[in-house]
Coordinates of C-alpha atoms in Angstrom, one line a residue:
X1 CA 0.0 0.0 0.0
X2 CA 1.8 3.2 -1.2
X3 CA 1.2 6.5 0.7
X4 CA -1.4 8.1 -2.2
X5 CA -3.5 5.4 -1.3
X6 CA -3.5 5.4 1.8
X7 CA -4.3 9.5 2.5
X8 CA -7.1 8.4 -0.2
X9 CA -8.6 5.7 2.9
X10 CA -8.0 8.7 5.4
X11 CA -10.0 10.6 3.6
X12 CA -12.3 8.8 3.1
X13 CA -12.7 8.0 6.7
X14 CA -13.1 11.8 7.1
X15 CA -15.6 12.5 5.0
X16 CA -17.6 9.7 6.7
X17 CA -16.7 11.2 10.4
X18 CA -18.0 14.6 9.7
X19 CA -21.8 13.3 9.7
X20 CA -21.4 12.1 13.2
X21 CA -21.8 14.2 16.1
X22 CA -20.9 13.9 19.7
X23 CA -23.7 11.8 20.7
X24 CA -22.8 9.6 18.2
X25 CA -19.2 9.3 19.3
X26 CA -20.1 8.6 22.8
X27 CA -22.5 5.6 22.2
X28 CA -19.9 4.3 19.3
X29 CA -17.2 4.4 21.5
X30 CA -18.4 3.1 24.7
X31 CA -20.3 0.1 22.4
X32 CA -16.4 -0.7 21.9
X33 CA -15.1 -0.5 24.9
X34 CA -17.5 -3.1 25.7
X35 CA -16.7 -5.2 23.5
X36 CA -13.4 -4.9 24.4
X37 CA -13.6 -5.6 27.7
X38 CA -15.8 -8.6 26.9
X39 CA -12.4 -9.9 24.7
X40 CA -10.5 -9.8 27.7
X41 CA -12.3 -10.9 30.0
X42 CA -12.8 -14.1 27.9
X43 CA -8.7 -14.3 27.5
X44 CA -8.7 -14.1 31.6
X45 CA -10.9 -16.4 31.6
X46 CA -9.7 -19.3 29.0
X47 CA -9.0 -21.6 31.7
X48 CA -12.6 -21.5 32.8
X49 CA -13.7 -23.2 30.0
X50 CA -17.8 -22.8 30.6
X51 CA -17.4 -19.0 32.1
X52 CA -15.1 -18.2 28.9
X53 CA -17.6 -19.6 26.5
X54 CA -20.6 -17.5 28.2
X55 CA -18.6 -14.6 27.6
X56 CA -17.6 -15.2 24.1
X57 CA -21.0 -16.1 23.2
X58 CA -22.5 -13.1 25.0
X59 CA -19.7 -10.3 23.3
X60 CA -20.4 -12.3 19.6
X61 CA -24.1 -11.2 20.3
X62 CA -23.9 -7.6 21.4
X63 CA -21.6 -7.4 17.9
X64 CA -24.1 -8.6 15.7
X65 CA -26.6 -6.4 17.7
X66 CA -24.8 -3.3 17.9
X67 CA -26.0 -1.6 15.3
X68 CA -29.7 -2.1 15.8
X69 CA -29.2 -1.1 19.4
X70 CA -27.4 2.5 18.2
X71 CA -30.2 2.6 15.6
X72 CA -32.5 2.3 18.8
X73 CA -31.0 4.5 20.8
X74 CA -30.4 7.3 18.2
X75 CA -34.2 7.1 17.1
X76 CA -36.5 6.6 20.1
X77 CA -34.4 8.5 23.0
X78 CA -31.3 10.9 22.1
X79 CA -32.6 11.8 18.3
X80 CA -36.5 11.6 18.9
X81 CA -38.5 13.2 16.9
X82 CA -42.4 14.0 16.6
X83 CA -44.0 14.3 13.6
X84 CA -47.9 15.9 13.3
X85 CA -49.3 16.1 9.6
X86 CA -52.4 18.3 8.7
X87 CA -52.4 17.8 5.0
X88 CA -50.2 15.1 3.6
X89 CA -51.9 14.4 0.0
X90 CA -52.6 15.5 -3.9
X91 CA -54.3 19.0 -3.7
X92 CA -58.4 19.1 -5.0
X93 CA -57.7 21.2 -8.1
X94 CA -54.3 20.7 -9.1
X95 CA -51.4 18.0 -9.9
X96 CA -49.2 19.0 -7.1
X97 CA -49.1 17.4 -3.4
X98 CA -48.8 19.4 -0.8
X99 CA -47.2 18.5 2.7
X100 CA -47.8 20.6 6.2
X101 CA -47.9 19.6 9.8
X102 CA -45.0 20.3 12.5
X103 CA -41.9 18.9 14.1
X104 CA -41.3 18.4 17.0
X105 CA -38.1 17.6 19.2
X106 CA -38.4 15.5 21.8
X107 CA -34.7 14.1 22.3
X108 CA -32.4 15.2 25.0
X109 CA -30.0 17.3 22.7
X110 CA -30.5 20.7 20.5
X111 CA -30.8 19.7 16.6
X112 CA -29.0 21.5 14.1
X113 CA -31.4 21.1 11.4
X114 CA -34.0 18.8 10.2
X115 CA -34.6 16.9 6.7
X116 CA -38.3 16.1 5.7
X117 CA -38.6 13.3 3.2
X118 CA -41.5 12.6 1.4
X119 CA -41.9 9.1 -0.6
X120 CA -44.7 8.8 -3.2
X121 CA -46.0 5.0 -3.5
X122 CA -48.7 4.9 -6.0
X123 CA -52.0 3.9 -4.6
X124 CA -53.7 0.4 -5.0
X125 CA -51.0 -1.9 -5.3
X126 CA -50.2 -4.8 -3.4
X127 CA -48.4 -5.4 0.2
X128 CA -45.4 -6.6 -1.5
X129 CA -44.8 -4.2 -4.0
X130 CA -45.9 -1.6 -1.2
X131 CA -42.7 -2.9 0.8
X132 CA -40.7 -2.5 -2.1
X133 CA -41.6 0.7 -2.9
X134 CA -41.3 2.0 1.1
X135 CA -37.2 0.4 0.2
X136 CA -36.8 2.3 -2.8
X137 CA -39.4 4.7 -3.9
X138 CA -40.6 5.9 -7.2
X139 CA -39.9 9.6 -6.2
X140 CA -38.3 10.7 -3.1
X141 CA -38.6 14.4 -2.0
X142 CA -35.9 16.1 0.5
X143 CA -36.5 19.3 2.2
X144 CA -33.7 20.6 4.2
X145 CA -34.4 23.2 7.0
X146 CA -30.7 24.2 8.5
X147 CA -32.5 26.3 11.7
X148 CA -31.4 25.1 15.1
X149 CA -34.3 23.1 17.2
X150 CA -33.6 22.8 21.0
X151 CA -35.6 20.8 22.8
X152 CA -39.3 20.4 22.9
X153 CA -39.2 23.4 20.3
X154 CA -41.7 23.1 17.2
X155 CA -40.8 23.6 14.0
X156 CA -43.7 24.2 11.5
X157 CA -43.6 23.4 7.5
X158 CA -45.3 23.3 4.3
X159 CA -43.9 22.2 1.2
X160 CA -45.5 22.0 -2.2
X161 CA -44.3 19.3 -4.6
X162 CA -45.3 18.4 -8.2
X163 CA -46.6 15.5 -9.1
X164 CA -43.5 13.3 -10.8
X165 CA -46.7 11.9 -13.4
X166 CA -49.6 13.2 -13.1
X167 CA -51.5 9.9 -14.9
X168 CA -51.1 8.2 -11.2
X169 CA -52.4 8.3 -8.0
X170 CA -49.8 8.9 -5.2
X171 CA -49.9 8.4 -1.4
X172 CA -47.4 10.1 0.5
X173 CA -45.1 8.9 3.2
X174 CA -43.9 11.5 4.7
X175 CA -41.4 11.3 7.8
X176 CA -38.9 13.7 9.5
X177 CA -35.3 13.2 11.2
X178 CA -33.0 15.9 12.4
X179 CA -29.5 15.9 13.0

């Protein structure tokens, strides 16, 4: 590995640590540490064959489950966020859909901004194809609001969006995460 590539990895790295914020480092880092000290406390304990195992067995599980767990933790109590819609659907007289209701933060730490996304599934298909198109969606709207949100503070929107083919029926799922 010459030295070109390897500034090209640490930059990489970087670009991917920027989207984390303290929070995130502090669960990251103390899920390793755990796992850590799960590692060696199944070295101290080789010679205690059945204790060792336990311990192996129960430090191979919180790996696999680590990421859920952060995804838990992020989303229901340091990064919780509550969204109320008023009008989520296609407006009476025209092709456009229009979105409006109100965010609010109920996490323990002030939000920098907040992203609104707003996936259109057409209307009357099937469970299955429903699923699919909740994975990857026909059309995918992003607003972006970069004001600050401390806690239990409301932030209000409305955002207008044309209909990607007006031929089809759409319903919306719209849902909200800050950052």
């Amino acid at each position: 590995m010459d030295i070109v590539s390897l500034k090209a990895t640490i930059a990489s790295f970087m670009d991917f640590a920027e989207y984390f914020s303290l929070p995130d480092y502090l669960i990251l880092t103390s899920g390793f540490l755990v796992l850590l000290l799960l590692l060696l406390l199944f070295v101290a304990l080789r010679s205690y064959f059945i204790v060792a195992f336990v311990v192996f067995l129960v430090g191979l599980i919180l790996f696999f489950l680590s990421p859920l767990v952060y995804q838990v933790l992020m989303t229901n109590v340091i990064r919780k966020v509550e969204i109320t819609l008023k009008f989520n659907q296609k407006m009476y007289y025209d092709d456009s859909y229009f979105v409006e209701g109100s965010l609010v933060n109920k996490g323990i730490i002030k939000f920098r901004g907040c992203v609104i996304s707003v996936n259109f599934v057409p209307k009357g298909i099937k469970k299955l194809q429903a699923l699919r198109y909740e994975i990857k969606p026909i059309y995918k709207h992003l607003q972006v609001y970069e004001n600050p949100l401390n806690v239990d503070e409301k932030l209000d929107f409305k955002i207008l969006i044309p209909s990607p083919n007006p031929e089809v029926l759409y319903s919306l799922n719209t849902r909200g995460s800050c950052y």
